[in-house]
Amino acid sequence: MISAARSWHRGRAGARWLFGAGAVACLVMLPIIALLLQALQGSAGLWSHLVSTILPVALADTAILLAGVGLITAILGTSTAWLVTAYAFPGRRMLEWALLLPLAVPTYIIAYAYLDILHPIGSVQGAIRWMLGYSSPREFRLPGVRSMTGCILLLGFVLYPYVYIPTRAMFLTQSANLIDASRTLGISRRAVFWHVALPLARPAVAVGVSLALMETLNDIGASEFLGVRTLTVSIYTTWITRSDLPGASQIALSLLIVVVALVALEKWARGRQRYSSGAQRSRAFEPRRVSKGKGFLLLFAGLLPILIGFGAPALYLVTEAWKRIEFAGLSPRFFTEAFNTIVLASAATIATVLCGLLIAYASRLRPGAATAWLQRLSTLGYAAPGTVVAIGVLIVLATFDGFIDRTASAWFGVSTGLLFIGSGAALLYAYTVRFLAISAGGIDAGLQRIPMSFDHASRVLGQSAGGTFRHVHLPLSKAAITAAGLLVFVDCVKELPATLLLRPLNVETFATHLYGEAARGTYEEDSIAALAIVVIGILPVILLSRMGQSRQ
């Protein structure tokens, strides 16, 4: 009797957590469903107009950009991962974590920085002309960075760590026995890379490239600054400039199809990782020592992407910020924007972590197909670009605002206006949908490290599911929850598309202020805000580097 009662109580507790996880999954799915319905209800003749005018250019630019960024990130990420894994040279330990630094620089900030660094009348081109004996930009100037080529190169040098991280992990777990066997057959170190290490690491490379391409699709600032009209930029201009929400929804639907294709590629690549899993049981791969001369060359090769993707923009921002502070001090607007940025990001982080806890703990209490599907659905928003999520959230909350306003007017004769959209709730909703995958995934990984025997012991002592969570799981998973919250907070601070489209009127954050000033070409006003975003962005890089060191 007692055992049956306890089983019934556990089932009820698990059902409550499962219901909460289902509610979170529904909230995530609502914007996607609303977007599909809005796109299907487009005005008459709108789709044919988009197909004939906007989509051809947007699709072509997006395809070229994705192909170029994919190639650059694959080359840089794979080569740097092999460099620090296969060779031992002075500075290698420093390179292992320093190669992560470009992750701290959002794509729109690197575009903003290089537009000024490589300006025809800037110091870099001026120094080159002086060395070559030219006196003005009319006589000599470098190719403009505001081009498709410039956009591909800059995005590639910022996003290559997405390939570097999984590929290096794959190289580290590869069996040294395979490498030794290859060397005994007379194969050179270079041939070992091409014929043994790289084929085994191809799934990791594909996963990293797909993540970099999804970040490319999410970008709006860099592409617009550099004159590349991608699908994301077209969504923004169609919605904001032309006030055409159905048209923006239909372009967003096209972008969502591209994202689904990239996610399918990532799933396929991850499924193929099983072919190299046996290598983990073998002797670890050891780097080969090289001469000092070759070691310095390898160090320089490793430092080059760091310099381009982080060093030069960071130095520029520090210099410009110092000049601005010396000349006029910190503007009062800076503190207002800092407050807005921190409050919005903190509120979204709390909501996202709580929702992630619901999803992860429901999966632990009630493992099975239902919770697995809820977990997949709840993390769908991370694959969707910020513009897609923003349009879906706008449609959902505008519908709720309209319903509340009509109800209040009919019953009380009072107009409530835009309650959700005007209060910033839309932005918090978009942040939560967008970054819930980070929270749920990180917390789930932390909970999986706790043995199930702890749950059984807690239940035997009379604790409920909630009590077990409070007294056992929460203390033991604090590190995972904190890490997930940190990553969500930083991503909220850096997020531009959703913030740009859903922020309340007259509310500026660091990201939106930077976008507005850069769009007007007033770069000197932006350096302090951009530097603040980069400094905040370094926090997850520190976390990732420590995690990488602890696994070695």
XYZ file of C-alpha atoms in Angstrom:
552
model
C 0.000 0.000 0.000
C 2.715 2.446 1.012
C 4.808 1.537 -2.040
C 1.817 1.981 -4.338
C 1.003 5.366 -2.773
C 4.581 6.549 -3.238
C 4.581 5.416 -6.883
C 1.288 7.269 -7.459
C 2.725 10.419 -5.793
C 5.890 10.216 -7.915
C 3.750 9.835 -11.038
C 1.732 12.946 -10.119
C 4.921 14.939 -9.421
C 6.446 13.824 -12.706
C 3.222 14.714 -14.507
C 3.333 18.268 -13.116
C 6.898 18.759 -14.338
C 5.938 17.216 -17.681
C 2.979 19.614 -17.959
C 5.316 22.550 -17.267
C 7.751 21.343 -19.927
C 4.863 20.992 -22.368
C 3.754 24.570 -21.650
C 7.292 25.835 -22.330
C 7.445 23.867 -25.596
C 4.115 25.384 -26.668
C 5.387 28.904 -25.936
C 8.436 28.195 -28.111
C 6.355 26.754 -30.942
C 3.772 29.574 -30.986
C 5.988 32.122 -32.823
C 6.986 29.535 -35.442
C 3.363 28.514 -36.034
C 2.264 32.160 -36.133
C 4.954 32.920 -38.701
C 3.786 30.071 -40.934
C 0.156 31.182 -40.722
C 1.051 34.815 -41.410
C 3.184 33.816 -44.412
C 0.378 31.665 -45.829
C -2.081 34.573 -45.450
C 0.068 36.974 -47.469
C -1.774 39.552 -49.521
C -2.783 38.683 -53.070
C 0.072 38.750 -55.555
C 2.649 39.427 -52.843
C 4.572 36.176 -53.245
C 4.961 36.635 -57.009
C 6.272 40.147 -56.382
C 8.808 38.864 -53.834
C 9.913 36.065 -56.160
C 10.474 38.465 -59.041
C 12.170 41.322 -57.177
C 13.594 40.616 -53.703
C 14.156 36.879 -53.322
C 16.498 36.299 -56.309
C 19.063 38.829 -55.053
C 18.617 37.833 -51.400
C 18.909 34.100 -52.111
C 21.940 34.579 -54.362
C 23.750 36.788 -51.846
C 22.859 34.421 -48.993
C 24.083 31.357 -50.919
C 27.384 33.021 -51.893
C 27.911 34.275 -48.340
C 27.188 30.860 -46.817
C 29.493 29.088 -49.272
C 32.337 31.541 -48.645
C 31.989 31.618 -44.859
C 31.665 27.834 -44.749
C 34.900 27.423 -46.719
C 36.842 29.971 -44.639
C 35.663 28.614 -41.281
C 36.355 25.016 -42.323
C 39.911 25.846 -43.418
C 40.764 28.072 -40.447
C 39.045 25.944 -37.802
C 40.482 22.636 -39.002
C 44.010 23.903 -39.625
C 44.286 25.671 -36.258
C 42.841 22.633 -34.450
C 45.459 20.372 -36.096
C 48.190 22.920 -35.413
C 47.725 22.940 -31.621
C 47.005 19.197 -31.463
C 49.682 17.678 -33.684
C 52.713 19.874 -32.877
C 54.465 20.994 -29.689
C 56.078 24.438 -29.945
C 56.580 27.542 -27.774
C 53.271 29.289 -27.161
C 51.060 26.297 -28.053
C 49.289 26.303 -24.664
C 48.496 29.987 -25.083
C 47.157 29.414 -28.598
C 44.793 26.677 -27.397
C 42.638 29.191 -25.530
C 43.525 32.350 -27.483
C 42.050 30.838 -30.656
C 38.659 31.095 -28.922
C 38.897 34.898 -28.513
C 37.116 35.836 -31.784
C 33.955 34.375 -30.233
C 33.932 37.448 -27.975
C 33.472 39.778 -30.963
C 29.940 39.866 -32.451
C 29.904 39.906 -36.241
C 28.407 43.390 -36.434
C 31.204 44.793 -34.247
C 33.995 43.409 -36.407
C 32.313 44.913 -39.479
C 31.948 48.237 -37.677
C 35.605 48.184 -36.601
C 37.107 47.230 -39.961
C 35.036 49.772 -41.848
C 36.952 52.417 -39.918
C 40.301 50.587 -39.682
C 40.487 50.050 -43.456
C 38.887 53.334 -44.492
C 40.661 54.874 -47.532
C 41.728 57.889 -45.478
C 42.419 55.842 -42.343
C 45.775 55.218 -40.681
C 46.310 51.720 -42.134
C 45.892 52.685 -45.767
C 47.732 55.941 -45.089
C 50.735 54.003 -43.750
C 50.708 51.673 -46.768
C 50.609 54.633 -49.175
C 53.479 56.287 -47.301
C 55.612 53.139 -47.592
C 54.815 52.804 -51.313
C 55.435 56.484 -52.044
C 51.854 57.552 -52.767
C 50.320 60.739 -51.389
C 46.518 60.361 -51.727
C 43.797 57.725 -52.018
C 43.323 58.724 -55.659
C 46.757 57.305 -56.437
C 46.447 54.086 -54.427
C 43.805 52.448 -52.274
C 43.083 48.904 -51.125
C 39.956 47.097 -52.359
C 36.938 48.188 -50.345
C 35.948 46.081 -47.360
C 32.327 46.956 -48.099
C 31.802 44.035 -50.476
C 30.835 40.379 -50.587
C 34.501 39.365 -50.359
C 35.052 41.586 -47.338
C 31.941 40.217 -45.628
C 33.006 36.597 -46.234
C 36.524 37.172 -44.903
C 35.470 39.095 -41.806
C 32.698 36.676 -40.849
C 35.018 33.720 -41.488
C 37.713 35.081 -39.160
C 35.146 35.655 -36.401
C 33.202 32.386 -36.702
C 35.999 29.840 -37.253
C 36.058 28.891 -33.497
C 32.754 27.076 -34.062
C 34.759 24.633 -36.191
C 37.931 24.796 -34.081
C 36.254 23.642 -30.835
C 34.634 20.345 -31.991
C 37.431 19.522 -34.443
C 40.165 19.922 -31.829
C 38.152 17.745 -29.451
C 37.915 15.102 -32.164
C 41.647 15.259 -32.895
C 42.421 14.872 -29.172
C 40.320 11.705 -28.924
C 41.776 10.071 -32.032
C 43.875 7.011 -31.424
C 47.650 7.422 -31.498
C 47.815 3.779 -32.619
C 46.286 4.762 -35.974
C 48.805 7.563 -36.379
C 51.716 5.286 -35.433
C 50.552 2.617 -37.846
C 50.382 5.188 -40.620
C 53.886 6.448 -39.854
C 55.337 2.898 -39.897
C 53.972 2.583 -43.429
C 56.119 5.553 -44.437
C 53.361 8.158 -44.551
C 54.463 11.707 -43.770
C 52.915 13.856 -41.044
C 51.124 15.913 -43.683
C 49.710 12.786 -45.347
C 48.555 11.484 -41.950
C 46.452 14.628 -41.610
C 44.865 14.284 -45.060
C 44.331 10.508 -45.106
C 43.759 9.570 -41.434
C 42.999 12.472 -39.063
C 40.821 14.617 -41.331
C 38.507 11.809 -42.560
C 37.868 10.790 -38.943
C 37.173 14.416 -37.971
C 34.877 15.250 -40.904
C 31.660 14.888 -38.833
C 33.002 17.394 -36.266
C 33.997 19.787 -39.057
C 30.524 19.518 -40.593
C 28.866 20.198 -37.229
C 31.066 23.254 -36.627
C 30.492 24.620 -40.122
C 26.717 24.236 -39.770
C 26.806 26.213 -36.486
C 28.911 28.940 -38.119
C 26.483 29.116 -41.040
C 23.501 29.483 -38.700
C 25.303 32.383 -37.007
C 25.881 33.856 -40.477
C 22.175 33.588 -41.235
C 21.371 35.314 -37.939
C 23.669 38.246 -38.754
C 22.047 41.494 -39.794
C 24.502 44.243 -38.834
C 27.666 43.029 -40.589
C 25.844 42.125 -43.810
C 24.040 45.451 -43.973
C 27.144 47.490 -43.068
C 29.140 45.690 -45.764
C 26.518 46.016 -48.495
C 25.427 42.362 -48.707
C 21.667 41.934 -49.017
C 20.989 38.565 -47.392
C 17.592 37.088 -46.556
C 17.941 38.428 -43.012
C 18.619 41.976 -44.210
C 15.703 41.692 -46.650
C 13.368 40.681 -43.806
C 14.393 43.748 -41.811
C 14.046 46.214 -44.704
C 10.744 44.705 -45.870
C 9.261 44.939 -42.385
C 10.702 48.223 -41.085
C 11.222 50.279 -44.241
C 8.180 49.132 -46.201
C 5.926 48.270 -43.205
C 5.110 45.007 -44.953
C 4.703 42.315 -42.271
C 3.223 39.632 -44.595
C 6.120 40.111 -46.994
C 8.653 39.925 -44.184
C 6.944 36.759 -42.917
C 7.192 35.099 -46.314
C 10.891 35.934 -46.616
C 11.359 34.663 -43.048
C 9.675 31.411 -44.078
C 12.222 31.070 -46.903
C 15.014 31.673 -44.400
C 13.530 29.051 -42.084
C 13.703 26.491 -44.894
C 17.421 27.222 -45.289
C 17.901 26.788 -41.527
C 16.077 23.444 -41.553
C 18.447 22.253 -44.274
C 21.460 23.276 -42.170
C 20.040 21.548 -39.086
C 19.503 18.381 -41.136
C 23.154 18.557 -42.233
C 24.265 18.940 -38.603
C 22.142 15.969 -37.478
C 23.500 13.832 -40.292
C 27.084 14.749 -39.409
C 26.543 14.093 -35.709
C 25.105 10.674 -36.475
C 28.268 9.767 -38.375
C 30.484 10.458 -35.348
C 30.012 6.878 -34.192
C 32.665 5.733 -36.676
C 35.467 7.259 -34.606
C 34.126 6.481 -31.130
C 36.359 3.463 -30.687
C 39.439 5.665 -30.750
C 38.646 6.939 -27.268
C 39.672 3.588 -25.765
C 43.146 3.751 -27.297
C 46.304 5.614 -26.408
C 45.857 9.390 -26.621
C 47.272 11.326 -29.558
C 50.521 13.101 -28.614
C 51.913 16.233 -30.336
C 55.282 16.075 -32.079
C 58.042 18.451 -31.002
C 59.456 20.697 -33.715
C 62.540 22.865 -34.013
C 62.521 26.412 -32.646
C 62.526 27.972 -36.118
C 59.556 25.922 -37.291
C 57.898 26.447 -33.915
C 57.970 30.220 -34.326
C 56.483 29.890 -37.822
C 53.685 27.723 -36.450
C 53.112 30.216 -33.628
C 52.829 33.055 -36.150
C 50.378 31.021 -38.261
C 48.244 30.431 -35.170
C 48.364 34.071 -34.107
C 47.258 35.399 -37.513
C 43.535 34.491 -37.242
C 43.534 35.738 -33.629
C 45.014 39.061 -34.726
C 42.473 39.519 -37.538
C 39.426 38.154 -35.702
C 40.097 39.684 -32.276
C 43.380 41.558 -31.811
C 42.998 44.330 -34.401
C 39.317 45.112 -33.633
C 39.930 45.004 -29.857
C 42.965 47.312 -30.119
C 40.983 49.694 -32.318
C 38.072 49.770 -29.858
C 40.361 50.368 -26.868
C 42.151 53.211 -28.694
C 38.956 54.886 -29.900
C 37.239 54.477 -26.526
C 40.223 56.066 -24.762
C 40.185 58.994 -27.201
C 36.467 59.472 -26.664
C 36.753 59.382 -22.869
C 39.704 61.813 -22.897
C 37.844 64.214 -25.172
C 34.329 64.189 -23.703
C 34.222 61.653 -20.870
C 31.518 59.045 -20.551
C 28.202 60.172 -21.963
C 25.187 59.927 -19.603
C 23.574 57.909 -22.372
C 26.189 55.192 -21.785
C 24.933 54.515 -18.269
C 21.307 54.455 -19.450
C 22.163 51.978 -22.198
C 24.218 49.886 -19.768
C 21.237 49.761 -17.392
C 18.843 48.795 -20.203
C 21.221 46.142 -21.504
C 21.869 44.552 -18.106
C 18.217 44.640 -16.966
C 16.846 43.144 -20.194
C 19.576 40.488 -20.404
C 19.241 39.603 -16.700
C 15.450 39.278 -16.840
C 15.676 37.127 -19.968
C 18.399 34.990 -18.381
C 16.269 34.297 -15.291
C 13.251 33.354 -17.449
C 15.357 31.213 -19.777
C 17.117 29.355 -16.949
C 13.784 28.646 -15.188
C 12.297 27.298 -18.421
C 15.454 25.265 -19.012
C 15.140 23.776 -15.526
C 11.559 22.713 -16.283
C 12.586 21.012 -19.518
C 15.706 19.311 -18.123
C 14.148 18.091 -14.873
C 11.030 16.771 -16.617
C 13.347 14.729 -18.846
C 15.016 13.280 -15.746
C 11.754 12.456 -13.955
C 9.895 11.083 -16.959
C 12.440 9.834 -19.519
C 10.850 8.671 -22.728
C 9.648 9.672 -26.161
C 7.302 12.401 -24.867
C 9.960 14.331 -22.957
C 12.482 13.779 -25.763
C 10.110 15.429 -28.224
C 9.331 18.260 -25.817
C 13.048 18.877 -25.408
C 13.549 18.991 -29.182
C 10.604 21.343 -29.708
C 11.655 23.654 -26.877
C 15.106 24.131 -28.393
C 13.840 24.831 -31.912
C 14.167 28.579 -31.431
C 17.964 28.431 -31.241
C 18.145 27.211 -34.827
C 15.911 30.034 -36.051
C 17.601 33.408 -36.719
C 16.668 36.312 -34.473
C 14.663 38.043 -37.199
C 12.504 34.949 -37.724
C 11.848 34.597 -33.986
C 11.136 38.339 -33.689
C 8.481 38.318 -36.405
C 6.797 35.258 -34.895
C 6.817 36.801 -31.400
C 5.420 40.065 -32.760
C 2.512 38.274 -34.436
C 1.676 36.262 -31.289
C 1.845 39.159 -28.833
C 0.138 41.606 -31.195
C -2.768 39.152 -31.339
C -2.886 38.976 -27.522
C -2.618 42.767 -27.242
C -5.492 43.182 -29.691
C -7.654 40.665 -27.825
C -7.016 42.336 -24.437
C -7.642 45.792 -25.884
C -10.947 44.759 -27.481
C -12.063 42.982 -24.311
C -11.171 45.937 -22.066
C -12.889 48.377 -24.419
C -16.058 46.263 -24.563
C -16.289 45.606 -20.828
C -14.794 48.706 -19.215
C -14.604 51.272 -22.013
C -10.808 51.520 -21.584
C -8.158 51.016 -24.252
C -5.139 49.091 -22.964
C -2.934 49.721 -26.022
C 0.155 47.608 -26.612
C 0.635 45.979 -23.218
C 3.095 43.241 -24.164
C 4.887 44.807 -27.114
C 5.191 48.260 -25.567
C 6.509 46.982 -22.226
C 9.480 44.991 -23.520
C 7.804 41.637 -22.827
C 8.103 40.823 -26.535
C 11.873 41.183 -26.375
C 12.143 38.997 -23.259
C 9.925 36.395 -24.939
C 12.132 36.426 -28.044
C 15.313 36.078 -25.970
C 13.824 33.113 -24.100
C 12.718 31.350 -27.277
C 16.023 32.061 -28.983
C 18.375 30.874 -26.224
C 16.365 28.221 -24.391
C 18.456 25.503 -26.070
C 21.597 26.782 -24.315
C 19.899 26.742 -20.922
C 18.129 23.384 -21.281
C 21.159 21.679 -22.819
C 23.608 22.925 -20.194
C 21.357 22.082 -17.258
C 20.503 18.668 -18.699
C 24.216 17.896 -19.045
C 24.731 18.840 -15.386
C 21.815 16.687 -14.203
C 23.091 13.685 -16.153
C 26.268 13.688 -14.040
C 24.206 13.038 -10.889
C 23.674 9.278 -10.323
C 20.062 8.069 -10.229
C 20.872 6.366 -6.921
C 20.751 9.837 -5.317
C 17.138 10.208 -6.483
C 16.213 6.803 -5.098
C 17.844 7.524 -1.738
C 16.031 10.865 -1.489
C 12.670 9.257 -2.251
C 13.275 6.502 0.329
C 13.825 9.261 2.913
C 10.408 10.705 2.073
C 11.346 13.620 -0.209
C 8.978 14.579 -3.026
C 10.150 15.312 -6.571
C 10.320 19.012 -5.716
C 12.146 18.322 -2.459
C 14.650 16.084 -4.242
C 15.233 18.847 -6.745
C 15.758 21.502 -4.059
C 17.925 19.466 -1.700
C 19.830 17.163 -4.082
C 19.838 18.232 -7.728
C 19.988 22.006 -7.320
C 23.085 22.041 -5.051
C 24.900 19.457 -7.187
C 24.115 21.178 -10.501
C 24.787 24.791 -9.461
C 27.908 24.958 -11.630
C 26.031 23.784 -14.741
C 23.131 26.176 -14.069
C 25.532 29.094 -13.525
C 27.455 28.304 -16.706
C 24.226 28.053 -18.710
C 22.993 31.338 -17.258
C 26.276 33.069 -18.105
C 26.132 31.896 -21.719
C 22.503 33.006 -22.053
C 23.256 36.417 -20.510
C 26.148 37.085 -22.882
C 24.126 35.986 -25.914
C 21.284 38.314 -24.875
C 23.731 41.215 -24.606
C 25.166 40.474 -28.062
C 21.873 39.700 -29.828
C 21.129 42.392 -32.414
C 18.304 41.330 -34.799
C 15.646 40.540 -32.170
C 16.658 43.531 -30.020
C 16.554 45.874 -32.997
C 13.093 44.739 -34.050
C 11.320 44.294 -30.692
C 12.778 46.836 -28.256
C 10.272 49.308 -26.811
C 10.235 52.836 -28.175
C 13.058 55.090 -26.948
C 14.866 52.142 -25.312
C 18.456 51.734 -26.460
C 20.886 48.952 -25.580
C 24.576 48.716 -26.389
C 23.797 46.649 -29.495
C 21.076 48.923 -30.906
C 23.071 52.086 -30.171
C 26.070 50.601 -31.966
C 23.942 49.640 -34.956
C 22.328 53.062 -35.210
C 25.577 55.038 -35.024
C 27.394 52.710 -37.433
C 24.503 52.910 -39.909
C 24.923 56.704 -39.838
C 28.698 56.432 -40.185
C 29.436 58.130 -36.839
C 31.915 55.498 -35.661
C 33.563 57.630 -33.007
C 30.384 57.555 -30.892
C 30.254 53.764 -30.822
C 33.620 52.611 -29.562
C 32.781 52.554 -25.837
C 29.551 50.578 -26.301
C 31.278 48.162 -28.687
C 34.165 47.670 -26.256
C 31.697 46.951 -23.440
C 30.030 44.224 -25.542
C 33.420 42.658 -26.362
C 34.492 42.685 -22.687
C 31.232 40.967 -21.702
C 31.700 38.517 -24.567
C 35.060 37.408 -23.194
C 33.340 35.774 -20.187
C 32.145 32.631 -22.021
C 35.534 32.380 -23.740
C 37.153 32.129 -20.287
C 34.579 29.505 -19.326
C 35.195 27.472 -22.494
C 38.981 27.639 -22.081
C 38.755 26.369 -18.488
C 36.460 23.553 -19.554
C 38.915 22.597 -22.291
C 41.840 22.557 -19.848
C 39.931 20.415 -17.338
C 39.281 17.768 -19.993
C 42.924 17.366 -20.937
